[in-house]
Amino acid sequence: MDNVKELIRMATHFNVTAEYDGVLRYIYESEEQYLMNVLNRSDVPDELQYLLEKRVAARFIQTNKDRILSAEDLNPIKKLKEGDTEIEFSTDKAAALDSLIHLWLTLNGDIACYRQLKW
């Protein structure tokens, strides 16, 4: 959970305190089950842990967007580079969060490498 909290803090400067641990745990388990279903596996490979953490962070930001936007120290990132993809956000804080959420929820490139087909 520390990695997820750090992702959220780095992206939004919103401090995720211990009061959110239950919500984060629920989102984590939900996203973990989603990935296991997509992968047709009984576990999420270590190599896809980063993907799981980003999906959890994105869902948390999506769920708590109003609270995050009302935080006075919110300063979303202006530019994000993932591999050869580069995204620059506008100064609109809500649009920046929406773009980040979309980016982190659509990181599916590595999933195909770990999907198991059962005959």
Coordinates of N, CA and C in Angstrom, one line a residue:
M1 N 0.8 -1.2 0.0 CA 0.0 0.0 0.0 C 0.8 1.3 0.0
D2 N 2.1 1.2 0.5 CA 2.9 2.4 0.6 C 3.2 2.9 -0.8
N3 N 3.4 2.0 -1.8 CA 3.7 2.4 -3.2 C 2.5 3.1 -3.8
V4 N 1.3 2.6 -3.5 CA 0.1 3.3 -4.0 C -0.1 4.7 -3.4
K5 N 0.1 4.8 -2.1 CA 0.0 6.1 -1.4 C 1.1 7.1 -2.0
E6 N 2.2 6.6 -2.2 CA 3.3 7.4 -2.8 C 2.9 7.9 -4.2
L7 N 2.4 7.0 -5.0 CA 1.9 7.4 -6.4 C 0.9 8.5 -6.3
I8 N -0.1 8.3 -5.4 CA -1.1 9.3 -5.3 C -0.5 10.6 -4.8
R9 N 0.4 10.6 -3.8 CA 1.0 11.8 -3.3 C 1.8 12.5 -4.4
M10 N 2.6 11.7 -5.2 CA 3.4 12.3 -6.2 C 2.6 13.0 -7.3
A11 N 1.5 12.3 -7.6 CA 0.6 12.8 -8.7 C -0.3 14.0 -8.3
T12 N -0.7 14.0 -7.1 CA -1.7 15.0 -6.7 C -1.2 15.9 -5.5
H13 N -0.2 15.5 -4.8 CA 0.2 16.2 -3.5 C -0.8 16.0 -2.4
F14 N -1.7 15.0 -2.6 CA -2.7 14.8 -1.6 C -2.2 13.7 -0.6
N15 N -2.2 14.0 0.7 CA -1.6 13.1 1.6 C -2.7 12.0 2.0
V16 N -2.4 10.8 1.6 CA -3.3 9.7 1.9 C -3.0 9.2 3.3
T17 N -3.8 9.5 4.3 CA -3.6 9.1 5.7 C -4.1 7.7 6.0
A18 N -3.9 7.3 7.2 CA -4.4 5.9 7.6 C -5.9 5.8 7.6
E19 N -6.6 6.8 7.6 CA -8.1 6.7 7.6 C -8.6 6.2 6.2
Y20 N -7.7 6.2 5.2 CA -8.1 5.7 3.9 C -7.6 4.3 3.6
D21 N -7.0 3.7 4.6 CA -6.4 2.3 4.4 C -7.5 1.3 4.1
G22 N -8.7 1.4 4.7 CA -9.8 0.4 4.4 C -10.2 0.6 2.9
V23 N -10.4 1.8 2.5 CA -10.8 2.0 1.1 C -9.7 1.6 0.1
L24 N -8.5 1.9 0.4 CA -7.4 1.4 -0.4 C -7.3 -0.1 -0.5
R25 N -7.5 -0.8 0.6 CA -7.5 -2.2 0.7 C -8.6 -2.8 -0.2
Y26 N -9.8 -2.2 -0.1 CA -10.9 -2.7 -0.9 C -10.6 -2.5 -2.4
I27 N -10.1 -1.3 -2.8 CA -9.8 -1.0 -4.2 C -8.7 -2.0 -4.7
Y28 N -7.7 -2.2 -3.8 CA -6.6 -3.1 -4.2 C -7.1 -4.5 -4.5
E29 N -7.9 -5.0 -3.6 CA -8.5 -6.4 -3.8 C -9.4 -6.5 -5.0
S30 N -10.1 -5.4 -5.2 CA -11.0 -5.4 -6.4 C -10.2 -5.4 -7.7
E31 N -9.2 -4.5 -7.8 CA -8.3 -4.4 -9.0 C -7.5 -5.7 -9.2
E32 N -7.0 -6.2 -8.1 CA -6.3 -7.5 -8.1 C -7.1 -8.6 -8.7
Q33 N -8.4 -8.7 -8.3 CA -9.3 -9.7 -8.8 C -9.6 -9.5 -10.3
Y34 N -9.7 -8.2 -10.7 CA -10.0 -7.8 -12.1 C -8.8 -8.3 -12.9
L35 N -7.6 -8.0 -12.5 CA -6.4 -8.4 -13.3 C -6.3 -10.0 -13.3
M36 N -6.6 -10.6 -12.2 CA -6.5 -12.1 -12.2 C -7.6 -12.7 -13.2
N37 N -8.7 -12.0 -13.3 CA -9.7 -12.5 -14.3 C -9.3 -12.3 -15.7
V38 N -8.7 -11.1 -16.0 CA -8.3 -10.8 -17.3 C -7.1 -11.7 -17.7
L39 N -6.2 -12.0 -16.8 CA -5.1 -12.8 -17.0 C -5.4 -14.3 -17.0
N40 N -6.5 -14.6 -16.5 CA -6.9 -16.0 -16.4 C -5.9 -16.8 -15.5
R41 N -5.6 -16.1 -14.4 CA -4.6 -16.7 -13.4 C -5.1 -16.6 -12.0
S42 N -4.5 -17.3 -11.1 CA -4.9 -17.3 -9.7 C -4.0 -16.3 -8.9
D43 N -3.1 -15.6 -9.6 CA -2.3 -14.6 -8.9 C -1.9 -13.5 -9.9
V44 N -1.4 -12.4 -9.5 CA -0.9 -11.4 -10.3 C 0.6 -11.5 -10.3
P45 N 1.3 -11.7 -11.5 CA 2.7 -11.8 -11.5 C 3.4 -10.6 -10.9
D46 N 4.6 -10.8 -10.3 CA 5.4 -9.7 -9.7 C 5.7 -8.7 -10.8
E47 N 5.8 -9.1 -12.0 CA 6.2 -8.2 -13.1 C 5.0 -7.2 -13.4
L48 N 3.8 -7.5 -13.0 CA 2.7 -6.6 -13.2 C 2.2 -5.9 -12.0
Q49 N 3.0 -6.0 -10.9 CA 2.7 -5.3 -9.7 C 2.5 -3.8 -9.9
Y50 N 3.4 -3.2 -10.7 CA 3.3 -1.8 -11.0 C 2.0 -1.4 -11.6
L51 N 1.5 -2.3 -12.5 CA 0.2 -2.0 -13.2 C -0.9 -2.1 -12.2
L52 N -0.9 -3.0 -11.3 CA -1.9 -3.1 -10.2 C -1.9 -1.9 -9.4
E53 N -0.7 -1.4 -9.0 CA -0.5 -0.2 -8.1 C -1.1 1.0 -8.8
K54 N -0.8 1.2 -10.1 CA -1.3 2.3 -10.8 C -2.8 2.3 -10.9
R55 N -3.3 1.1 -11.2 CA -4.8 1.0 -11.3 C -5.5 1.3 -10.0
V56 N -4.9 0.9 -8.9 CA -5.4 1.2 -7.5 C -5.4 2.7 -7.3
A57 N -4.2 3.3 -7.6 CA -4.1 4.7 -7.4 C -5.1 5.5 -8.2
A58 N -5.2 5.1 -9.5 CA -6.2 5.8 -10.4 C -7.6 5.7 -9.8
R59 N -8.0 4.5 -9.4 CA -9.4 4.3 -8.8 C -9.6 5.1 -7.5
F60 N -8.5 5.2 -6.7 CA -8.6 6.0 -5.5 C -8.8 7.5 -5.9
I61 N -8.0 8.0 -6.8 CA -8.1 9.4 -7.3 C -9.5 9.6 -7.9
Q62 N -10.0 8.7 -8.7 CA -11.3 8.8 -9.3 C -12.4 8.9 -8.2
T63 N -12.3 8.1 -7.2 CA -13.3 8.0 -6.2 C -13.3 9.2 -5.3
N64 N -12.1 9.8 -5.0 CA -11.9 10.9 -4.1 C -11.6 12.2 -4.8
K65 N -11.9 12.3 -6.1 CA -11.5 13.5 -6.9 C -12.0 14.8 -6.3
D66 N -13.2 14.9 -5.8 CA -13.7 16.1 -5.2 C -12.9 16.5 -4.0
R67 N -12.6 15.6 -3.1 CA -11.7 15.8 -2.0 C -10.3 16.3 -2.3
I68 N -9.8 15.6 -3.3 CA -8.4 15.9 -3.8 C -8.4 17.3 -4.4
L69 N -9.4 17.7 -5.2 CA -9.5 19.0 -5.9 C -9.7 20.1 -4.9
S70 N -10.3 19.8 -3.8 CA -10.5 20.8 -2.8 C -9.3 21.0 -1.8
A71 N -8.3 20.1 -1.9 CA -7.1 20.3 -1.1 C -6.4 21.5 -1.6
E72 N -6.0 22.3 -0.7 CA -5.3 23.6 -1.1 C -3.9 23.4 -1.7
D73 N -3.3 22.3 -1.4 CA -1.9 22.0 -1.9 C -1.9 21.2 -3.1
L74 N -3.0 21.0 -3.8 CA -3.1 20.2 -5.0 C -2.3 20.9 -6.1
N75 N -1.4 20.2 -6.7 CA -0.6 20.7 -7.7 C -0.3 19.5 -8.7
P76 N -1.2 19.2 -9.6 CA -1.0 18.0 -10.4 C 0.1 18.2 -11.4
I77 N 0.7 17.1 -11.8 CA 1.8 17.1 -12.7 C 1.4 17.7 -14.0
K78 N 2.4 18.4 -14.6 CA 2.2 19.0 -15.9 C 2.5 18.1 -17.1
K79 N 3.5 17.2 -16.9 CA 4.0 16.4 -18.0 C 4.2 15.0 -17.5
L80 N 3.8 14.0 -18.2 CA 4.0 12.6 -17.8 C 4.5 11.8 -19.0
K81 N 5.6 11.1 -18.8 CA 6.1 10.3 -19.9 C 6.2 8.8 -19.4
E82 N 5.5 7.9 -20.2 CA 5.5 6.5 -20.0 C 6.0 5.8 -21.2
G83 N 7.3 5.4 -21.2 CA 7.9 4.8 -22.3 C 8.1 5.8 -23.4
D84 N 7.5 5.5 -24.6 CA 7.6 6.4 -25.7 C 6.4 7.4 -25.8
T85 N 5.4 7.3 -24.8 CA 4.3 8.1 -24.8 C 4.5 9.3 -23.9
E86 N 4.2 10.5 -24.3 CA 4.3 11.6 -23.5 C 3.0 12.4 -23.5
I87 N 2.5 12.8 -22.3 CA 1.3 13.5 -22.2 C 1.5 14.8 -21.4
E88 N 1.0 15.9 -21.9 CA 1.1 17.1 -21.2 C -0.3 17.6 -20.8
F89 N -0.5 17.8 -19.6 CA -1.8 18.2 -19.1 C -2.0 19.7 -19.1
S90 N -3.3 20.0 -19.2 CA -3.6 21.5 -19.2 C -3.5 22.0 -17.7
T91 N -3.8 23.2 -17.5 CA -3.7 23.8 -16.2 C -5.0 23.5 -15.4
D92 N -6.1 23.0 -16.1 CA -7.3 22.7 -15.5 C -7.1 21.4 -14.6
K93 N -7.2 21.6 -13.3 CA -6.9 20.5 -12.3 C -7.8 19.3 -12.5
A94 N -9.1 19.5 -12.7 CA -10.0 18.4 -12.9 C -9.6 17.6 -14.2
A95 N -9.4 18.3 -15.3 CA -9.0 17.7 -16.5 C -7.7 16.9 -16.4
A96 N -6.7 17.5 -15.6 CA -5.4 16.8 -15.4 C -5.7 15.5 -14.6
L97 N -6.5 15.5 -13.6 CA -6.8 14.3 -12.9 C -7.5 13.3 -13.8
D98 N -8.4 13.7 -14.6 CA -9.1 12.8 -15.5 C -8.1 12.2 -16.5
S99 N -7.2 13.0 -17.0 CA -6.2 12.4 -17.9 C -5.3 11.4 -17.3
L100 N -4.9 11.7 -16.0 CA -4.1 10.8 -15.3 C -4.8 9.5 -15.0
I101 N -6.0 9.6 -14.6 CA -6.9 8.4 -14.3 C -7.0 7.6 -15.5
H102 N -7.3 8.2 -16.6 CA -7.4 7.4 -17.9 C -6.1 6.7 -18.3
L103 N -5.0 7.5 -18.2 CA -3.7 6.9 -18.5 C -3.4 5.7 -17.6
W104 N -3.6 5.8 -16.3 CA -3.2 4.7 -15.4 C -4.2 3.5 -15.5
L105 N -5.4 3.7 -16.0 CA -6.4 2.6 -16.1 C -6.2 1.9 -17.4
T106 N -5.5 2.5 -18.4 CA -5.4 1.9 -19.7 C -4.0 1.4 -20.0
L107 N -3.2 1.1 -19.0 CA -1.9 0.6 -19.1 C -2.0 -0.9 -19.3
N108 N -2.3 -1.4 -20.5 CA -2.6 -2.8 -20.7 C -1.6 -3.5 -21.6
G109 N -0.5 -2.8 -22.0 CA 0.4 -3.4 -22.9 C 1.1 -4.7 -22.5
D110 N 1.4 -4.8 -21.2 CA 2.1 -6.0 -20.7 C 1.2 -7.2 -20.3
I111 N -0.1 -6.9 -20.3 CA -1.1 -7.9 -19.8 C -1.0 -9.1 -20.8
A112 N -0.9 -8.9 -22.1 CA -1.0 -10.0 -23.0 C 0.2 -11.0 -22.8
C113 N 1.3 -10.5 -22.3 CA 2.5 -11.3 -22.1 C 2.3 -12.3 -21.0
Y114 N 1.4 -12.1 -20.1 CA 1.2 -12.9 -18.9 C -0.2 -13.6 -18.9
R115 N -0.9 -13.4 -19.9 CA -2.3 -14.1 -19.9 C -2.1 -15.5 -20.2
Q116 N -2.8 -16.3 -19.4 CA -2.8 -17.8 -19.6 C -4.0 -18.2 -20.4
L117 N -3.8 -19.1 -21.3 CA -4.9 -19.7 -22.1 C -5.0 -21.1 -21.6
K118 N -6.2 -21.5 -21.2 CA -6.4 -22.9 -20.8 C -7.4 -23.6 -21.8
W119 N -6.9 -24.8 -22.1 CA -7.7 -25.6 -23.1 C -8.5 -26.7 -22.4

